[in-house]
Tab-separated table of C-alpha atoms in Angstrom:
chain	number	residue	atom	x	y	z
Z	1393	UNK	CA	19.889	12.974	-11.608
Z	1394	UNK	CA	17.827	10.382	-9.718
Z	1395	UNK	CA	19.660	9.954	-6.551
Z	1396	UNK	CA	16.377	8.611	-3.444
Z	1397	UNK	CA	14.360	5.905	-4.319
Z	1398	UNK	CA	11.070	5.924	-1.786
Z	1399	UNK	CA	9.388	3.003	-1.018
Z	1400	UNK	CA	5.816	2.339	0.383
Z	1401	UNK	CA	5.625	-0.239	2.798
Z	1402	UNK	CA	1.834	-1.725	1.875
Z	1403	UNK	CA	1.650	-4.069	-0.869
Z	1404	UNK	CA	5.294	-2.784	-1.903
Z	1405	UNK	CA	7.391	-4.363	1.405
Z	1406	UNK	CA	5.397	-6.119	2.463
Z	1407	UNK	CA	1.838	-7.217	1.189
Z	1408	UNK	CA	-0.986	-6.469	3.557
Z	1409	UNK	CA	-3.996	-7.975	1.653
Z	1410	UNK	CA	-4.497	-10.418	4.363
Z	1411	UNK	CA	-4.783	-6.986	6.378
Z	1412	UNK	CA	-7.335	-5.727	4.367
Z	1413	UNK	CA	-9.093	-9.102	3.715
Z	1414	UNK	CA	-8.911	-8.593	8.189
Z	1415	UNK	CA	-10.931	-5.317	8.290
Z	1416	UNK	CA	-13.417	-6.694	5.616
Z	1417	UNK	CA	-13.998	-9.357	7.927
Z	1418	UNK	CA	-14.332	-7.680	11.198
Z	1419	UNK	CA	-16.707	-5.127	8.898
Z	1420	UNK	CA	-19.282	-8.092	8.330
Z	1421	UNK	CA	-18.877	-9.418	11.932
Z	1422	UNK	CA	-20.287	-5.680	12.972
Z	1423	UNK	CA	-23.477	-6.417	10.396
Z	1424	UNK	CA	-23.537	-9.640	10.573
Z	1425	UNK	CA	-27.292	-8.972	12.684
Z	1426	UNK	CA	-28.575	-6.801	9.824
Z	1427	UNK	CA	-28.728	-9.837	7.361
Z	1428	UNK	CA	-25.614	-8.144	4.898
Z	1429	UNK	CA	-23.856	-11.802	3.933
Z	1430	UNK	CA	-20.288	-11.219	3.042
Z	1431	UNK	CA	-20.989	-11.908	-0.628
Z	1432	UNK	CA	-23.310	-8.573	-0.505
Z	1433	UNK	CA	-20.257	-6.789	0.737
Z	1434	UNK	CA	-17.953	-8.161	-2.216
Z	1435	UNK	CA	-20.454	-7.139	-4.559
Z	1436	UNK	CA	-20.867	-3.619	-3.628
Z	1437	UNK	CA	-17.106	-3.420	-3.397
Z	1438	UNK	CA	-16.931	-4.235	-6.870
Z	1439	UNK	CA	-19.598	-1.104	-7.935
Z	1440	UNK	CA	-17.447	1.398	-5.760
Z	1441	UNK	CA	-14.733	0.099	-7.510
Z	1442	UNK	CA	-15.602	0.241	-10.925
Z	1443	UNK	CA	-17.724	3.006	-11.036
Z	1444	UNK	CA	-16.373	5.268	-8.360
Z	1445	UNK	CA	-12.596	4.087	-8.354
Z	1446	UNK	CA	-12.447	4.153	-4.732
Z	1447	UNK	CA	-9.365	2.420	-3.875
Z	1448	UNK	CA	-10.778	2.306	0.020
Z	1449	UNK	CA	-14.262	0.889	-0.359
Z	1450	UNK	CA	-14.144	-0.773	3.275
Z	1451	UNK	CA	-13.623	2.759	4.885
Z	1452	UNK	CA	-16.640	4.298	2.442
Z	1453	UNK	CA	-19.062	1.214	3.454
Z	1454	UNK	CA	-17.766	0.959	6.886
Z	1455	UNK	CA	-18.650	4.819	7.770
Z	1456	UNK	CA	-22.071	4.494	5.843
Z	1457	UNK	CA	-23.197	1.197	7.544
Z	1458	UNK	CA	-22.000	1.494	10.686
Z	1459	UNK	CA	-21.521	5.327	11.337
Z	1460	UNK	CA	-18.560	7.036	12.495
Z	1461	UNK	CA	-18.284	5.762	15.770
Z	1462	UNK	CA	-19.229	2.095	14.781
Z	1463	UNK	CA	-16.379	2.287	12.389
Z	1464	UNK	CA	-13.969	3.686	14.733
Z	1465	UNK	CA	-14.199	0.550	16.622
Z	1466	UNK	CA	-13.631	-1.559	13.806
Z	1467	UNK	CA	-10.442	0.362	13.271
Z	1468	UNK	CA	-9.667	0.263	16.679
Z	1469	UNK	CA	-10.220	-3.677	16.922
Z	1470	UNK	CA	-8.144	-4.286	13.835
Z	1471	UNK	CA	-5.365	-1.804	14.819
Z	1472	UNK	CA	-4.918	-3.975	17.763
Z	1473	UNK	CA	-4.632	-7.132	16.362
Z	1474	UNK	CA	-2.050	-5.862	14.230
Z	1475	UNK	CA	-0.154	-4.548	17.123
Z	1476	UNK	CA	-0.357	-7.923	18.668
Z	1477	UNK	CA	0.959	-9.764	15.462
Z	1478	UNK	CA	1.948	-7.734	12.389
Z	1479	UNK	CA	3.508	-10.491	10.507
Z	1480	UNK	CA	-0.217	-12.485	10.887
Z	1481	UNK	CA	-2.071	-9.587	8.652
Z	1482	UNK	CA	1.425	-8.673	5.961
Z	1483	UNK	CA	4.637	-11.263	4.682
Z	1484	UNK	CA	7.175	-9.961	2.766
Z	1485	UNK	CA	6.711	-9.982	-0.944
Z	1486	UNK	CA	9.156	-12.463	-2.045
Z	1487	UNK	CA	12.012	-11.297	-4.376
Z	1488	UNK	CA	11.843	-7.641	-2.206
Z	1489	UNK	CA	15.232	-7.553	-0.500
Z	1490	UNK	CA	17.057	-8.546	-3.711
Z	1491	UNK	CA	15.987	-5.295	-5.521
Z	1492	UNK	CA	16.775	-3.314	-2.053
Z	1493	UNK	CA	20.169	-4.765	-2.348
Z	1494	UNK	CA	20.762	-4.033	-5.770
Z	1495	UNK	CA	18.989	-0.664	-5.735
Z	1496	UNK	CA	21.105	0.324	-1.940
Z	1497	UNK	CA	24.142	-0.123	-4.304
Z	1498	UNK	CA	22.943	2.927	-6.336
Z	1499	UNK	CA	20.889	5.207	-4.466
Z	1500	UNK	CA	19.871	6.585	-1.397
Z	1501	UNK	CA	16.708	4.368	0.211
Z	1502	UNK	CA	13.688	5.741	2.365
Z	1503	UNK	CA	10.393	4.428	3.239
Z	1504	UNK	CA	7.344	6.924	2.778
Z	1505	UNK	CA	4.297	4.913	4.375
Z	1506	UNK	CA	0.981	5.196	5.858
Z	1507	UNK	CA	1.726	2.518	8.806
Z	1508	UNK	CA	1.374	2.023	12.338
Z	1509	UNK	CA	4.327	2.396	14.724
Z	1510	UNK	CA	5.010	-1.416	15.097
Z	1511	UNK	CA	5.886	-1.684	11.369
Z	1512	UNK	CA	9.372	-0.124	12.156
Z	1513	UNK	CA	10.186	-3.308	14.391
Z	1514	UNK	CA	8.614	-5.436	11.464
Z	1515	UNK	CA	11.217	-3.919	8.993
Z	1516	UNK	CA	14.087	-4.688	11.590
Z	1517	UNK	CA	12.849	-8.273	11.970
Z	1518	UNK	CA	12.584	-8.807	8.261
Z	1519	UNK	CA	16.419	-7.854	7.518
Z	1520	UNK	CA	14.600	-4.771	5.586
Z	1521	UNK	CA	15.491	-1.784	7.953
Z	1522	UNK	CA	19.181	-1.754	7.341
Z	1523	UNK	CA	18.557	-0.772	3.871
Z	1524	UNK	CA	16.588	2.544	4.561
Z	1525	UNK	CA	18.615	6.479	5.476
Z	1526	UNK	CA	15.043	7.690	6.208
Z	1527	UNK	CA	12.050	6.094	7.765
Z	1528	UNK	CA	8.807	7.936	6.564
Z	1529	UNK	CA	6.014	5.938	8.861
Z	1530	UNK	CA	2.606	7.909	9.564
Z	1531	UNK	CA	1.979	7.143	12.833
Z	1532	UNK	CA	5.542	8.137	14.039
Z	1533	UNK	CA	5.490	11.810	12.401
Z	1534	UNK	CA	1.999	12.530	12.645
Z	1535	UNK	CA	1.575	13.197	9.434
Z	1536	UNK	CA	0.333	10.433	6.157
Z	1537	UNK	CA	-0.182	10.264	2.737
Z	1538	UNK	CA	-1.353	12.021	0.258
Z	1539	UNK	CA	-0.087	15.157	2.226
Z	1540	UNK	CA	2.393	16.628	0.341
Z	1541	UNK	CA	3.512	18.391	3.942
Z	1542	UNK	CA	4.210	14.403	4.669
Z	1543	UNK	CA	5.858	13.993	1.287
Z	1544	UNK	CA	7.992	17.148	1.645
Z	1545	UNK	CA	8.849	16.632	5.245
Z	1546	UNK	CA	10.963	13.657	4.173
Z	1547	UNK	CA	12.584	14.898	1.232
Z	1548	UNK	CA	13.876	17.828	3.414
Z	1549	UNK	CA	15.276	15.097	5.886
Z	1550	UNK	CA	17.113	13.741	2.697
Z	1551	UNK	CA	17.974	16.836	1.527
Z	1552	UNK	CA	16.976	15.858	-1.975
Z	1553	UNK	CA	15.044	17.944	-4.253
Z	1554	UNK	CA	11.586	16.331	-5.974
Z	1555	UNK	CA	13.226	15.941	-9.550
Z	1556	UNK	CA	15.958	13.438	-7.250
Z	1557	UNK	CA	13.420	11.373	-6.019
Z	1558	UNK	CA	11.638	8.222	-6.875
Z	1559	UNK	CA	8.765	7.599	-5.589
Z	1560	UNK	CA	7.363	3.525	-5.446
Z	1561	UNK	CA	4.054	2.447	-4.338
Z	1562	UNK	CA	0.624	0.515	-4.890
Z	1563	UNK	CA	-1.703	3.242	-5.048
Z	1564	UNK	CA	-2.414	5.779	-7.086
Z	1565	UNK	CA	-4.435	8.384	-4.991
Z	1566	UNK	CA	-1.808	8.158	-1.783
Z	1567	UNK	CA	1.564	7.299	-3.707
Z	1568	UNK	CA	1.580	8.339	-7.301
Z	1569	UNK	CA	-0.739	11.231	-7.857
Z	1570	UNK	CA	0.742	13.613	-4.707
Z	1571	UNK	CA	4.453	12.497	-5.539
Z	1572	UNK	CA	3.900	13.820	-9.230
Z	1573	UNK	CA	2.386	17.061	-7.994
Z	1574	UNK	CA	5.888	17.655	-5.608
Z	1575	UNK	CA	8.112	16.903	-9.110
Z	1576	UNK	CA	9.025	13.199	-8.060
Z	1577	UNK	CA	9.180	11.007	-10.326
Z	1578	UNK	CA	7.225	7.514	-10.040
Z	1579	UNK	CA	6.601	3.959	-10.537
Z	1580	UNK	CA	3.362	2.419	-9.977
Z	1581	UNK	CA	4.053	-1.118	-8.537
Z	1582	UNK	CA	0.651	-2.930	-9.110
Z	1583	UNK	CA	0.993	-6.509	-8.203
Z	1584	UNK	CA	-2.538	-8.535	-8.433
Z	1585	UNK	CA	-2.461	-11.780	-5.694
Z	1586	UNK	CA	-1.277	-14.087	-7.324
Z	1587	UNK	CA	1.866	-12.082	-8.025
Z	1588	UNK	CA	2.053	-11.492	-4.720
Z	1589	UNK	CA	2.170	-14.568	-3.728
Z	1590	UNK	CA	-1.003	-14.346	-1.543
Z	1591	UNK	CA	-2.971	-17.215	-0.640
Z	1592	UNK	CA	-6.185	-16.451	1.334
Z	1593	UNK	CA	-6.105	-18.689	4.423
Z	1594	UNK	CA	-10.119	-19.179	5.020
Z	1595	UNK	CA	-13.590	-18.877	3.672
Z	1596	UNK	CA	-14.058	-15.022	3.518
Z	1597	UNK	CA	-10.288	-14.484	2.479
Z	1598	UNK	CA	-10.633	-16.749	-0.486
Z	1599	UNK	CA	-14.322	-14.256	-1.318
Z	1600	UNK	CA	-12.266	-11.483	-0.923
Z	1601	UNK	CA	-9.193	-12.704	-3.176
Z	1602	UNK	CA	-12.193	-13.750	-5.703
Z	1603	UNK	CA	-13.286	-10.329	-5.247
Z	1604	UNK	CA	-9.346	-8.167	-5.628
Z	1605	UNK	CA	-9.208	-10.108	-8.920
Z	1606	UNK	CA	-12.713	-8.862	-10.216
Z	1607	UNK	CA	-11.959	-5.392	-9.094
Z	1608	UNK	CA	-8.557	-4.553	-8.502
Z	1609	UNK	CA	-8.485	-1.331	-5.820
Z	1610	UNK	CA	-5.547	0.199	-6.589
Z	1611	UNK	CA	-7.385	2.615	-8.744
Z	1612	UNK	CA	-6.978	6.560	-9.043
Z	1613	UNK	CA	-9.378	7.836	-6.403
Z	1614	UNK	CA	-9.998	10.640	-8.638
Z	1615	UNK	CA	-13.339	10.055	-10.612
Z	1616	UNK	CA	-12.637	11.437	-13.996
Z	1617	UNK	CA	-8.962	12.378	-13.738
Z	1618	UNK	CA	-6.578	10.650	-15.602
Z	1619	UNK	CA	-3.018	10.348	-13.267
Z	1620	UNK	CA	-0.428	8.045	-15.402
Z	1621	UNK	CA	3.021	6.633	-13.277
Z	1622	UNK	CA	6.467	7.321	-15.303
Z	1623	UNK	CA	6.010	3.436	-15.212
Z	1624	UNK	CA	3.597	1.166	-14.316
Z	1625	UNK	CA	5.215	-2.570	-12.705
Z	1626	UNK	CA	3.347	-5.791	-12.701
Z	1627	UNK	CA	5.850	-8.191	-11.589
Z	1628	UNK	CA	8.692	-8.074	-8.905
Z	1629	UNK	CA	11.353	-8.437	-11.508
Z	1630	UNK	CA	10.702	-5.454	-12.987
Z	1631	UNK	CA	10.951	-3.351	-10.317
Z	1632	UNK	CA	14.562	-2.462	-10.125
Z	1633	UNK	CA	14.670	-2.146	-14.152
Z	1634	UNK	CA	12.201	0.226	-14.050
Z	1635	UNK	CA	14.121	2.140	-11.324
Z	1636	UNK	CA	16.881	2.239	-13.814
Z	1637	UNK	CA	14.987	3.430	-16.889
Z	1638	UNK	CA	13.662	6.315	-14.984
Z	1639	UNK	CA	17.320	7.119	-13.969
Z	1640	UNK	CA	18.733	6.744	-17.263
Z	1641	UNK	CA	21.045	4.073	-16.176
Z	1642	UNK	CA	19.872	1.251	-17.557
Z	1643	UNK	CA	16.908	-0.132	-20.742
């Protein structure tokens, strides 16, 4: 019996592509003396992509471009920016608190997300917070995905056992693949921008977008292994019927 539905907060909650689209951005500015235009970037994202199924291909350039201590200080420049203004780098996908409310009726809520501290206010300003019995957020347990120590750490605060549990997120390789190892079941939520309702809001943004829809990076991670959802969603509406079809209680 299905009785915790856990949500990722990236591209589930709220969509962070402008966030990404952000470190993209602040990864040209670093090269931006070494002749790399951003359409070089975009292009090599798109090989790593499709022929590597790297579902972080700003991390793998950033650390082989700049080195580990150059990319540190893109993190650490985007990580503040973020902290300054959340809501300027992720919105709230439209249509979310409706399937909260209707899914809160049902089952037990928790969030499960790689995120920094400040997205715990973001939740309470969005009206989302209320909905949630456990708050899974990285950078407040010290643990992140795919760790199944961060996975299991939260299903003991729920006291719910894997085969209990949904598990709902974006990516493969952080939400779907370590969640199936613990038992959990899952549902891939895999919204491209325009479902999203994400509109890039400059010149390298609207690259970027051109990019996502090229080479969507929500692959596996796992070159050459094969890791299927219980259900794979494309739309908002179908989130919460999906939910229900894993649970037995509804189509």
């Amino acid at each position: 019996m299905i009785r915790w539905i856990f949500f990722d907060v990236g591209n589930v909650l709220f969509i962070d592509e402008p966030l990404v689209a952000l470190n993209w951005t602040e990864l040209y500015r670093a090269l931006r003396d070494s002749g790399v235009t951003f359409e070089d970037l975009m292009a090599r994202r798109e090989r790593l992509v499709q022929e590597k199924q790297d579902s972080v291909p700003c991390r793998t350039m950033g650390l082989e471009l700049l080195g580990e201590a150059g990319w540190a200080r893109v993190n650490q420049g985007v990580r503040a920016k973020v902290q300054q203004d959340y809501f300027a780098y992720n919105f709230v996908l439209k249509g979310i608190e409706a399937v909260l409310e209707r899914l809160f009726e049902k089952y037990d809520l928790a969030v499960a997300a790689n995120q920094p501290k400040v997205s715990r206010q973001a939740l309470e300003t969005a009206g989302l917070l209320k909905y949630f019995k456990v708050v899974g957020i990285s950078d407040e347990r010290g643990l992140s995905k795919p760790s199944s120590a961060f996975f299991e750490a939260l299903l003991h605060e729920a006291g719910c056992a894997p085969s209990e549990a949904v598990m709902v997120g974006d990516r493969i390789d952080n939400d779907i693949a370590p969640a199936k190892r613990l038992g959990m079941r899952t549902v891939w939520f895999d919204l491209g921008p325009d479902a999203q309702g994400y509109a890039p809001g400059g010149d390298l943004e609207r690259l970027y977008v051109e990019s996502l829809r090229r080479a969507p990076s929500r692959g596996t991670g796992y070159p050459g292994e094969r890791i299927e959802p219980d259900v794979r969603v494309t739309a908002i509406d179908q989130l919460s019927e999906a939910v229900e079809k894993i649970a037995g209680r509804g189509v």
